[in-house]
XYZ file of C-alpha atoms in Angstrom:
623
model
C 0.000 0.000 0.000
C 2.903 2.504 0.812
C 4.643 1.919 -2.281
C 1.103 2.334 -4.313
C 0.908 5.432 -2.558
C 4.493 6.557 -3.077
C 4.038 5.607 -7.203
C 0.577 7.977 -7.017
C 2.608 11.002 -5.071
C 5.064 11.001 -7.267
C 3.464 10.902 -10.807
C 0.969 13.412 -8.802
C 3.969 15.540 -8.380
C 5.449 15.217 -11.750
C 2.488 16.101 -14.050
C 0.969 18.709 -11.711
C 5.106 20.434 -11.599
C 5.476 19.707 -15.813
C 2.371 21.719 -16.094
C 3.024 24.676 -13.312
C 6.415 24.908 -15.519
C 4.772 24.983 -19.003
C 1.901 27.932 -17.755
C 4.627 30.219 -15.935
C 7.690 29.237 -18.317
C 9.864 27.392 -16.090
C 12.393 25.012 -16.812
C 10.365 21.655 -15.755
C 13.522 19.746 -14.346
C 14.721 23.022 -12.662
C 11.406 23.254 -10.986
C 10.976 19.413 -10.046
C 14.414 19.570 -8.702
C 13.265 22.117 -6.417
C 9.749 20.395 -5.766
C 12.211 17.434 -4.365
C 14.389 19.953 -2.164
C 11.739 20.906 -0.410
C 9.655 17.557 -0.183
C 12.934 15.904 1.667
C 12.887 18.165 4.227
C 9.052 17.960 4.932
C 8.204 15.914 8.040
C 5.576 13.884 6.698
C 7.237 12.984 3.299
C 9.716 9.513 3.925
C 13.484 9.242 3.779
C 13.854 8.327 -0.319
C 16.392 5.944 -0.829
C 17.977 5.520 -4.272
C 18.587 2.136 -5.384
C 21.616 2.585 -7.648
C 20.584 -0.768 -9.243
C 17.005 0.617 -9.825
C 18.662 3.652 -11.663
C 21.344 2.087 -13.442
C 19.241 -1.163 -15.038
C 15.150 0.173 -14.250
C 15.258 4.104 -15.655
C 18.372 4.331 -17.556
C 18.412 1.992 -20.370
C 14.402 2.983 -21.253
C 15.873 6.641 -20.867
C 18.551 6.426 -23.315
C 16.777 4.214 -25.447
C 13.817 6.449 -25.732
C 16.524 9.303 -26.552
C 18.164 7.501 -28.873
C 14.921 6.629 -31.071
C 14.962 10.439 -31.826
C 18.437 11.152 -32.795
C 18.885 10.700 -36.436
C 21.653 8.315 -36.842
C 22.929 10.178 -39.932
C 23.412 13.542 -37.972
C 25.092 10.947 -35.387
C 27.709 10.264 -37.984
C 28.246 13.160 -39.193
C 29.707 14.489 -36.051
C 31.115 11.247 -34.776
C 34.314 13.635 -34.090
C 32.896 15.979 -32.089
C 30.450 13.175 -30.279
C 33.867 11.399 -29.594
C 35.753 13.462 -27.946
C 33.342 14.997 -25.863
C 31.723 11.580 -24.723
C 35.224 9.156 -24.195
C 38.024 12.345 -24.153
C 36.620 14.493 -21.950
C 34.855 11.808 -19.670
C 38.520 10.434 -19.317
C 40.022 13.829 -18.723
C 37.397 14.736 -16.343
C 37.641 11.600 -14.565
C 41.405 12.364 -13.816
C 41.347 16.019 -13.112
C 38.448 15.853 -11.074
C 40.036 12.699 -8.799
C 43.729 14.716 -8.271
C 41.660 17.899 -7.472
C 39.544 15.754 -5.267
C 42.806 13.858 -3.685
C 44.349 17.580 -3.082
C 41.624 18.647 -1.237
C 41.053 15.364 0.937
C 44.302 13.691 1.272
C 43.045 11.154 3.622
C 40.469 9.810 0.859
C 42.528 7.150 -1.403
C 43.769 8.131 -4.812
C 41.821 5.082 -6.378
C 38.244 6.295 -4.629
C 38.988 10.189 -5.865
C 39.410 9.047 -9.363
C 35.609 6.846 -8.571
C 34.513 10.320 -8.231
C 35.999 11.740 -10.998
C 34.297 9.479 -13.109
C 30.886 9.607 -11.256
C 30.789 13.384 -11.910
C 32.386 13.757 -15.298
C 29.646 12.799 -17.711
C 26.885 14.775 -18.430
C 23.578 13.869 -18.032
C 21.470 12.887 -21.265
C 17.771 13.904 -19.595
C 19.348 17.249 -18.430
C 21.053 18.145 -21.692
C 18.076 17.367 -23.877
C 15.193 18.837 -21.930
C 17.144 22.297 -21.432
C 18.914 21.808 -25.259
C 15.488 21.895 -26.851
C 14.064 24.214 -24.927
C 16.293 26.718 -24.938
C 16.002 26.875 -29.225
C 19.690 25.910 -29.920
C 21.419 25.279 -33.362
C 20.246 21.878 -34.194
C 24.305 20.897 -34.791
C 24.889 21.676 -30.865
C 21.586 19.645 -29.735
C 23.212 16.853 -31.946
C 26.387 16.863 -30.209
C 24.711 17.154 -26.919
C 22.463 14.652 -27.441
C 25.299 12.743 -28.695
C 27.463 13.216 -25.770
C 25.327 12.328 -23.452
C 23.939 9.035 -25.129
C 27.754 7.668 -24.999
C 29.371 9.557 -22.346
C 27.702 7.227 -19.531
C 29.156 3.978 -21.024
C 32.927 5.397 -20.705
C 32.031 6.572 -17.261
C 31.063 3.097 -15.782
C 34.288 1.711 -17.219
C 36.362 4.065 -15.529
C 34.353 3.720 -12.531
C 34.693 -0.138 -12.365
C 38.915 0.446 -12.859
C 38.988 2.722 -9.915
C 36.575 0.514 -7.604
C 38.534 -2.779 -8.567
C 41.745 -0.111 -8.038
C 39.954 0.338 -4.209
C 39.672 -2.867 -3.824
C 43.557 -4.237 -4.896
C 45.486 -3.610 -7.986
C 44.716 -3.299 -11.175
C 47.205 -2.457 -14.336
C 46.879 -0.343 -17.653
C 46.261 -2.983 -19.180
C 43.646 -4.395 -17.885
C 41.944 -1.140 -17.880
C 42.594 -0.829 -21.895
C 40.945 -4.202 -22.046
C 37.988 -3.463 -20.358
C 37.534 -0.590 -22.419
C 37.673 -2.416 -25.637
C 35.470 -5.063 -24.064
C 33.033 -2.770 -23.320
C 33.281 -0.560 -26.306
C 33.304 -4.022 -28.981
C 31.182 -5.837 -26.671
C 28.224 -3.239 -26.595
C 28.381 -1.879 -30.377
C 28.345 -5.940 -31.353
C 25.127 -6.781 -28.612
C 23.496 -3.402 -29.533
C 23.550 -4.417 -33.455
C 22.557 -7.886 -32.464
C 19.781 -6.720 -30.493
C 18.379 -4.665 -33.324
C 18.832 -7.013 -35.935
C 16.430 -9.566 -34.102
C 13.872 -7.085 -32.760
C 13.942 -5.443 -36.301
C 12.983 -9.308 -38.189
C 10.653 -10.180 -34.753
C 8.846 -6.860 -35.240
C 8.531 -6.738 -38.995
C 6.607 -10.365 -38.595
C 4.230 -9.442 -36.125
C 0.978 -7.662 -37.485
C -0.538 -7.055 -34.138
C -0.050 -3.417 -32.630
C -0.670 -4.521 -28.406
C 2.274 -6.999 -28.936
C 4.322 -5.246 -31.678
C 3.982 -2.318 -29.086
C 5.271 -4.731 -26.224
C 8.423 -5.969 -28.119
C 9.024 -2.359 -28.687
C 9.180 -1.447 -24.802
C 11.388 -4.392 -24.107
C 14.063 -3.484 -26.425
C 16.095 -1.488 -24.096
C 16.478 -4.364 -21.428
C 17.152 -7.119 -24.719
C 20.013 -4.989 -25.441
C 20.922 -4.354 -21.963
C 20.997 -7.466 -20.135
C 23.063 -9.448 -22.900
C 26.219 -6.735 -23.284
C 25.892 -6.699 -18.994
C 26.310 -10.843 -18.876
C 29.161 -10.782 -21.277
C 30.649 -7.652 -19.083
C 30.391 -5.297 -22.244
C 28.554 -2.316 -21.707
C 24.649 -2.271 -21.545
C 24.648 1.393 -22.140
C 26.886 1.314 -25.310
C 24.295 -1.701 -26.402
C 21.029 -0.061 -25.907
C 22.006 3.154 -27.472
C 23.435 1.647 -30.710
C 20.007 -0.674 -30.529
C 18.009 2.564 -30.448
C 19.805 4.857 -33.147
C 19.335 1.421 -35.342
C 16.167 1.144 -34.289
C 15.178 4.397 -34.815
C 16.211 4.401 -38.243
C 14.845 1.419 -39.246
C 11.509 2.287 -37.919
C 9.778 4.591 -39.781
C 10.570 1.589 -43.350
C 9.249 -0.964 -40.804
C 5.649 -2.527 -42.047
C 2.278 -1.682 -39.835
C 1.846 2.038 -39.644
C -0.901 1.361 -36.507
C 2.297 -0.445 -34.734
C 4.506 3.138 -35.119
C 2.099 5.507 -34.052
C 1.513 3.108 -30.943
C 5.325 2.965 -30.412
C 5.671 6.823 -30.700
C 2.845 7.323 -28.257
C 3.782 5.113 -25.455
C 7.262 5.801 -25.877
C 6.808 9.454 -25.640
C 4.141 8.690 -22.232
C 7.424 6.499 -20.933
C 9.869 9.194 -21.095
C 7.901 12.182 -19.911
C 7.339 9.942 -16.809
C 10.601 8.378 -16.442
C 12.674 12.021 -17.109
C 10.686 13.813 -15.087
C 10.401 11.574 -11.811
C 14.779 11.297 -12.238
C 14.265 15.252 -11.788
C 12.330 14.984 -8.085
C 13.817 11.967 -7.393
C 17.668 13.989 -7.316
C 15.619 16.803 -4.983
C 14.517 14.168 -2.842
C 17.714 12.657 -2.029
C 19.444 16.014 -0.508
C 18.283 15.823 3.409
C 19.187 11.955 3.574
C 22.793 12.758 2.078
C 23.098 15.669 3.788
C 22.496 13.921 7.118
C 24.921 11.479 6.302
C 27.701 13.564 6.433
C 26.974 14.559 10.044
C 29.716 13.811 12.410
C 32.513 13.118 9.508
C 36.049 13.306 10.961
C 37.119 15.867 8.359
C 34.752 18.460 9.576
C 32.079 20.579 7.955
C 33.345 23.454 7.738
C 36.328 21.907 5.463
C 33.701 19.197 3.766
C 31.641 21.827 2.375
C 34.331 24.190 0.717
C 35.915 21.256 -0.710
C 32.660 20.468 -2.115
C 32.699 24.039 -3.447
C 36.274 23.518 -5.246
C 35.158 20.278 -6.669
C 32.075 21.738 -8.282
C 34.211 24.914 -9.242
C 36.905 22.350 -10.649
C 33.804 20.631 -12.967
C 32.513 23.680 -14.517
C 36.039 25.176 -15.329
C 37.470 21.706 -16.664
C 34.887 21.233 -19.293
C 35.945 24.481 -21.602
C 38.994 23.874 -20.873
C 38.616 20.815 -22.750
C 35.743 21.976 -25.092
C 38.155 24.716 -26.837
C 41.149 23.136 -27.799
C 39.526 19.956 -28.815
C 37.503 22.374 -30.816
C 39.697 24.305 -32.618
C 43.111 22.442 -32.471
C 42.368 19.345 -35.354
C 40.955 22.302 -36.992
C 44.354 23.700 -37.774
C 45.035 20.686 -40.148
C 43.856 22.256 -43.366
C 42.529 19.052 -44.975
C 40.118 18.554 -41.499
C 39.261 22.781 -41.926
C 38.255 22.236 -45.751
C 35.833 19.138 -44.490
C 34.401 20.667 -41.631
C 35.107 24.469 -40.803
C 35.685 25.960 -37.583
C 32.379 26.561 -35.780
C 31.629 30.033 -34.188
C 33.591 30.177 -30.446
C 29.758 31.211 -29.282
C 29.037 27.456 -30.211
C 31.797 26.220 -28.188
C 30.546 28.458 -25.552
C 27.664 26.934 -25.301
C 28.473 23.505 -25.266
C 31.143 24.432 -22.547
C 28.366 25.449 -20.819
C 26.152 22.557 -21.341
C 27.269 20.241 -18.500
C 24.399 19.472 -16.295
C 24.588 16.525 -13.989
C 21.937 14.197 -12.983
C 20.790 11.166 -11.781
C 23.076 8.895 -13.888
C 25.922 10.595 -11.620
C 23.954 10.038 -8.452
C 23.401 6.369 -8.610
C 26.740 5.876 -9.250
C 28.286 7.554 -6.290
C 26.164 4.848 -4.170
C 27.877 1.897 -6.202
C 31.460 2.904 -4.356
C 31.654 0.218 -1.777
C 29.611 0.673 1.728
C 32.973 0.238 4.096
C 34.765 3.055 1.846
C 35.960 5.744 4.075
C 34.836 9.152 4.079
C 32.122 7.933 1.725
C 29.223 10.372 2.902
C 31.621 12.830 1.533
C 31.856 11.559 -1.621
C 28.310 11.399 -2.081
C 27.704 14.830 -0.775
C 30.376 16.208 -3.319
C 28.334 14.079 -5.774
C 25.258 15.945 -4.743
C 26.786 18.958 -4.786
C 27.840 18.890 -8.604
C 24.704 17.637 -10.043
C 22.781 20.471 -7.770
C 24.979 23.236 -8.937
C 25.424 22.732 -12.178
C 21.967 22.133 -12.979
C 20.799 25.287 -11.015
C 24.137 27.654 -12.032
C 24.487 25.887 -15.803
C 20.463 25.408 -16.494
C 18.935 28.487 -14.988
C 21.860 30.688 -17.175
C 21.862 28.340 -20.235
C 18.625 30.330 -21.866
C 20.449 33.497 -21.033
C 23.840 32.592 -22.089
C 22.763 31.839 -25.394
C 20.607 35.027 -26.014
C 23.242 36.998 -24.523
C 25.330 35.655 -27.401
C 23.093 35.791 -30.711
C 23.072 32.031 -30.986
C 19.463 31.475 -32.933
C 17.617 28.025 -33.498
C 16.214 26.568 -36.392
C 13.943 28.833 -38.009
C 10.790 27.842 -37.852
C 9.869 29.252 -41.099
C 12.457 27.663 -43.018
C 11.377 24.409 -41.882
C 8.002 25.171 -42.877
C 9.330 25.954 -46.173
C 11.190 22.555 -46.005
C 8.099 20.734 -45.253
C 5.741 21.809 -47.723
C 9.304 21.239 -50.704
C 9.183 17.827 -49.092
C 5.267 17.042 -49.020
C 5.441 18.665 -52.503
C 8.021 15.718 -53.819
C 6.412 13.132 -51.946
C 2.862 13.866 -53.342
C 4.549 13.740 -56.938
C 6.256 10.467 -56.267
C 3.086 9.259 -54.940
C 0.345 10.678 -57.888
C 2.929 8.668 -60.487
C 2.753 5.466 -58.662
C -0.886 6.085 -59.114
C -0.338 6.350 -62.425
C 2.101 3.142 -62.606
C -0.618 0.838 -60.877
C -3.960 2.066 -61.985
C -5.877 -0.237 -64.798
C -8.449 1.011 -67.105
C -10.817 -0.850 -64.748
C -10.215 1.432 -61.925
C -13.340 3.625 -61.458
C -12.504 7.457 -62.964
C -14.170 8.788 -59.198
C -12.051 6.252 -57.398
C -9.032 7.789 -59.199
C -10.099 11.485 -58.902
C -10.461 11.158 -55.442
C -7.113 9.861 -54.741
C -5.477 12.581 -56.946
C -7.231 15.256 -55.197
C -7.105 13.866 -51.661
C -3.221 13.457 -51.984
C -2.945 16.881 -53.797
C -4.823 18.195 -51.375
C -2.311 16.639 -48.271
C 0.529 18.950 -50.024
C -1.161 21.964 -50.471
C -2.100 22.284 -47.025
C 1.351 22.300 -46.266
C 2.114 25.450 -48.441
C -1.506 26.941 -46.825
C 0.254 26.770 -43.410
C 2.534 28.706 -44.414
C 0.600 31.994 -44.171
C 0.835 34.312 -41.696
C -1.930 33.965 -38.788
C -4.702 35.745 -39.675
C -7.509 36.641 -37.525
C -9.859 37.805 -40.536
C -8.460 35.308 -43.101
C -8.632 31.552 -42.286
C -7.008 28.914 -45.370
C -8.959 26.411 -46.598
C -7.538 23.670 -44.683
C -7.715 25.455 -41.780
C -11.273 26.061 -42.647
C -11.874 22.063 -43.374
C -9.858 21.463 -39.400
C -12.258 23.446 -37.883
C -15.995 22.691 -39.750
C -14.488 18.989 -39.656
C -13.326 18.827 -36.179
C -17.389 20.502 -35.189
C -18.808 17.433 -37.492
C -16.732 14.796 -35.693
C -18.212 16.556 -32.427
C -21.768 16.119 -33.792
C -20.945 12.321 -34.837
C -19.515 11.366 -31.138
C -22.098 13.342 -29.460
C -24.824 10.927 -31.889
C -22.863 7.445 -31.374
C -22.769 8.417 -27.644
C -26.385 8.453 -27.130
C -27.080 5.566 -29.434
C -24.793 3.469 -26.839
C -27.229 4.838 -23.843
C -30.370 3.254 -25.670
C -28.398 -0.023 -26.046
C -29.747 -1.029 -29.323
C -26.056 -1.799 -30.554
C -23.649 -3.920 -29.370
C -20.515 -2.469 -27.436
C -17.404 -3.672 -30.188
C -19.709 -2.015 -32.927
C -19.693 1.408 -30.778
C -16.496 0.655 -29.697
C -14.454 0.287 -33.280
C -16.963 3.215 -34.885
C -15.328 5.420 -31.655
C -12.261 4.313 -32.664
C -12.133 5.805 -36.284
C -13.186 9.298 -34.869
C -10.372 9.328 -32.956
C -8.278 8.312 -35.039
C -9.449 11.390 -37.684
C -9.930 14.041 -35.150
C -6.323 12.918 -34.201
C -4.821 13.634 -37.661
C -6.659 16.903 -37.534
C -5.648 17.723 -34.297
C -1.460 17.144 -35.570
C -2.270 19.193 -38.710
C -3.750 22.054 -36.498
C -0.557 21.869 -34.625
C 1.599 23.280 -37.023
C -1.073 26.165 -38.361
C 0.631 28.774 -36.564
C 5.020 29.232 -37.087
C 6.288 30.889 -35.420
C 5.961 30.887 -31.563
C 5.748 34.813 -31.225
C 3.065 34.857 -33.796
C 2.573 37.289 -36.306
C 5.465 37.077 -38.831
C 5.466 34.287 -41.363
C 4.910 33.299 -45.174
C 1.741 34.693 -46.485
C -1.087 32.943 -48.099
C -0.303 31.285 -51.843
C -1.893 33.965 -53.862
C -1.293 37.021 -52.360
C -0.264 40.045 -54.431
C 3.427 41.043 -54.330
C 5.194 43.606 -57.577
C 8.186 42.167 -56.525
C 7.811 38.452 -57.165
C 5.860 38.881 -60.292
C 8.734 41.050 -61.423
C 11.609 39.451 -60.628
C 13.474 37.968 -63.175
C 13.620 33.509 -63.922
C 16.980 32.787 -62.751
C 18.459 29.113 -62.817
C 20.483 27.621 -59.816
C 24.376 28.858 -60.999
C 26.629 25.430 -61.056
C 28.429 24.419 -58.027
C 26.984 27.303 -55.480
C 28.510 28.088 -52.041
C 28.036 30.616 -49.504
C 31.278 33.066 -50.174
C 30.385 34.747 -46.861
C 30.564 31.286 -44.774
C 34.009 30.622 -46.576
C 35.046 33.711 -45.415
C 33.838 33.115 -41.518
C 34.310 29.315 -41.580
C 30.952 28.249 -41.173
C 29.132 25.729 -42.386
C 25.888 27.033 -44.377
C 22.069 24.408 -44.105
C 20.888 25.839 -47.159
C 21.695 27.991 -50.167
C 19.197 31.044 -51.595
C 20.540 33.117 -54.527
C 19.784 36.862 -54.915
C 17.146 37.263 -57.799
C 18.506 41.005 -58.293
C 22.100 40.269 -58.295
C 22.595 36.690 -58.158
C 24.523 36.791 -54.899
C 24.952 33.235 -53.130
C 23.743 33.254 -49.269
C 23.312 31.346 -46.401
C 19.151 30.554 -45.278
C 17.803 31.402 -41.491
C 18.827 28.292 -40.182
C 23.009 28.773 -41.161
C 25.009 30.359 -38.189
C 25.533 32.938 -40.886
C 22.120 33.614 -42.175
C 23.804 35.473 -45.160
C 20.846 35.991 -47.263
C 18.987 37.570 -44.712
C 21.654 39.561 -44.602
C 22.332 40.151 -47.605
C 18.752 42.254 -47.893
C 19.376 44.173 -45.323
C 22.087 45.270 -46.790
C 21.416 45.988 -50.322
C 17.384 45.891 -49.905
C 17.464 43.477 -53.017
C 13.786 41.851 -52.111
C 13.578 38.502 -53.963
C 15.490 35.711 -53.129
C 15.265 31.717 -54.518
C 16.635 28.824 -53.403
C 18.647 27.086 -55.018
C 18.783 23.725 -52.798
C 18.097 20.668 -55.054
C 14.191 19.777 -56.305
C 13.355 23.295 -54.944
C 12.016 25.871 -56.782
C 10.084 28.478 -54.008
C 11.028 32.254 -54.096
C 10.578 34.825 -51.249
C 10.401 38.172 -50.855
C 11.396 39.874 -47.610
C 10.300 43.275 -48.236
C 6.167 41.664 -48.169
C 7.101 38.383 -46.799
C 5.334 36.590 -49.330
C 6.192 33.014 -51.076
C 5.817 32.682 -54.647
């Protein structure tokens, strides 16, 4: 009964603090953090133990599994450098630095159980870096590496922390440390692939979504358990098993089976993230207590404490910098990939919260362990102050430096380019399978219906109009009143009982499933989050598109300005006026923007592959 209880209190806790962040905008972990502060030092709430082993196997292979899903293994590859050396270099580095600071400080702790610390506190946490990464509107190339980072950097800190507890506990050489790194490195990448490959062929024979669904939720543990038993490392497994997965999934057979697996998934890790959040808060009075009567003293505990988190934030640019921009000096690596803007690096410097991952393994150091309430209390201390120093300044931080996000109108124009070539490709396979048999409505509605999908897409690109609605945001909202009628109808028919319940039941089912797809599509109506400035309606009248000139893409086209700076452009627009080559919204650079406001030349094109779309800034129009 207590533990039903406890399980109510604290999903209670979590939905009612995700929502009081979302009304007053308020970082959700920040807040749940607190929320656990001050629940561990209320009377009537109990001492909250952390299991390390309910961490470690229960929340974090689901976590980084459900992580991994949504990280596009391409953009993984693509900065497998920077990923790299963030998530294995400076894990190691900050595993040694961290354990000599720690060893200065407290000579009387072993060298072996400092260095335990230094890797308990030197990854990043994935949950922490994610939720504040996307909210915070960064780059997409630094939520990448983030996200990255922090799906690998956990699997190189439990191999160092295993060295330095076997190191407590005797001797143990270079070598075998170098072979449990390549055991647990080889080990997990060859149990994560395995793992996919058999979910992939289980789950592309089963036709039924409830266990389809199932298999899906048990993939983190399949890839877990294996790499553990062979001592490889679980964590390694089940993030290669998700990025595989993940990419596999959306080619995978039964579409009912992937929205399932989207929606549970996404109801598992708002749950499990968010309960990690007030479970860290709800840990500080118990660990604080424990270091109560400690033979070094208080006074001296807690400004060592202070150095050690001091020593964590200031380690991780100096690592973040040279790693950065040193390779970089090889030309051949510049002309591949250019030097990012230092306000990247910045960031990412910056971008070092701790959290739970680092908590549960402070409690793995061995129970007779001397001065081991210290250790856990310096534990504490990092993953509190970096997530209330590094997250509560992150948002600033990257305002204060000009650093933009994606732009939300440029992936709208992306969208509708891409619904645009997928409606073609899918009106000519009409065209490849029909027969002469095929009923002429049949085939007109089919046309029009999937025409119909991809003009909607440009539609939603006008700006929001209170007078003005499109017409598929016309058809969302008579439709969505209809479907209201038809429930409201089926509902009473079920009160006089004159049908049977699976009749209601599956005639239910399709009006969700349609006032669902209208619900998404409403979703992405308005673009831009401070409303008011987008692409207008298609039609509207602008002198400057209909007299700018027809100018084809120019052969080979770069960005001259992101040559110039070193950075690396997303898209290319050309200058209808002059021809001029610039950089779209979502480049660091955003040359074309830039370009207008510096010449006032209105109409742009772009110039990106299968794309044919012009804009002009002065009315903010499409054409």
């Amino acid at each position: 009964m207590d533990v039903a209880l406890g399980l109510i209190a604290l999903v209670s806790v979590v939905c009612a603090g995700s929502a009081l962040g979302r009304k007053i905008n308020v970082s959700v972990p920040l807040l749940l953090v607190l929320a656990g502060v001050i629940g561990s030092f209320l009377p009537f709430v109990p001492d909250i133990e952390l299991n390390p082993e309910l961490v470690l196997v229960g929340l974090l292979p689901p976590l980084l599994y459900a992580a991994a899903l949504q990280t596009s293994l391409f953009d993984f590859g693509s900065n497998r450098r920077a990923i790299g050396l963030l998530s294995v270099g400076y894990v190691i580095f900050g595993t040694l630095a961290v354990g000599f600071v720690v060893w200065w400080l407290f000579p009387e702790i072993p060298l072996a159980a400092a260095i335990a610390l230094g890797a308990v506190v030197a990854p990043p946490d994935a949950v922490a870096a994610t939720a504040i990464a996307r909210k915070v509107g960064m780059p997409r190339r630094i939520v990448t590496i983030l996200e990255g980072e922090s799906l690998v950097n956990d699997a190189t800190a439990l191999v160092c922390l295993r060295a330095a507890i076997a190191a407590i506990a005797g001797t143990v050489s270079a070598a075998q440390v170098a072979g449990g790194f390549l055991l647990a490195a080889g080990g997990g990448l060859v149990a994560g692939l395995a793992a996919a490959y058999v979910l992939t062929q289980v789950r592309k024979r089963t036709r039924n979504v409830a266990i389809n669904t199932s298999i899906s939720l048990m993939a983190p543990f399949v890839a877990y358990l294996p790499a553990e038993a062979i001592h490889a490392s679980g964590v390694l497994s089940v993030v290669v098993a998700g990025l595989v997965m993940g990419t596999k999934s959306p080619s995978m057979p039964n579409g009912a089976a992937r929205l399932s697996q989207r929606s549970n998934w996404h109801t598992v890790q708002f749950l499990l993230e968010n309960s990690v959040f007030l479970l860290i808060g709800l840990q500080v009075r118990t660990i604080i207590d424990g270091v109560q009567g400690d033979s070094l003293g208080a006074s001296r505990i807690w400004a060592g404490c202070a150095v050690i988190l001091l020593a964590v934030l200031l380690l991780r640019p100096v690592w973040v910098f040279p790693v950065t921009y040193l390779p970089r000096l090889i030309p051949a690596s510049r002309r591949k990939d250019p030097s990012p803007p230092w306000q990247h690096a910045a960031i990412v410097s910056w971008a070092g919260m701790r959290g739970v991952v680092t908590l549960a393994a402070v409690l793995v150091l061995p129970a007779d362990l001397e001065h081991r309430s210290v250790l856990v209390l310096a534990a504490m201390v990092v993953v509190g102050g970096t997530l209330a120093l590094q997250g509560f300044t992150l948002p600033a931080l990257v305002r204060l430096l000009g650093v933009q996000g994606p732009d939300q109108r440029e992936d709208a124009l992306n969208q509708a380019s891409l619904m645009q070539l997928a409606t073609a490709a899918g009106v000519e396979r009409l065209a490849e399978i029909g027969t002469e048999n095929d009923p002429p409505e049949v085939m007109a509605m089919l046309k029009r219906r999937t025409q119909e999908r991809g003009l909607a897409a440009w539609e939603r690109l006008g700006r929001p109009s209170a007078e003005t609605a499109t017409p598929s945001q016309r058809y969302a909202h008579l439709r969505l009143a209809m479907l209201d009628a038809e429930r409201t109808k089926v509902l009473e028919l079920r009160r006089g009982g004159a049908y049977p319940h699976e009749v209601l039941s599956s005639v239910l089912d399709r009006l969700d499933v349609e006032e669902s797809m209208l619900d998404a599509a409403a979703e992405d109506l308005d673009l831009s989050s401070g409303g008011g400035e987008g692409v207008a309606q298609p039609g509207g009248v602008c002198e400057h598109l209909a007299s700018a000139p027809d100018a084809g893409a120019p052969h080979n086209p770069f960005c001259a300005e992101c040559v110039r700076e070193g950075t690396t452009p997303v898209h290319l627009r050309m200058c209808l006026s002059c021809g001029a080559v610039g950089c779209c919204d979502s480049s660091p650079g955003t040359h074309a923007s830039r370009h207008y406001a510096a010449t006032g030349h209105p109409v742009m094109r772009s110039i990106e592959p299968g794309e044919d779309w012009r804009w002009c800034y002065e009315d903010d129009l499409l054409g």
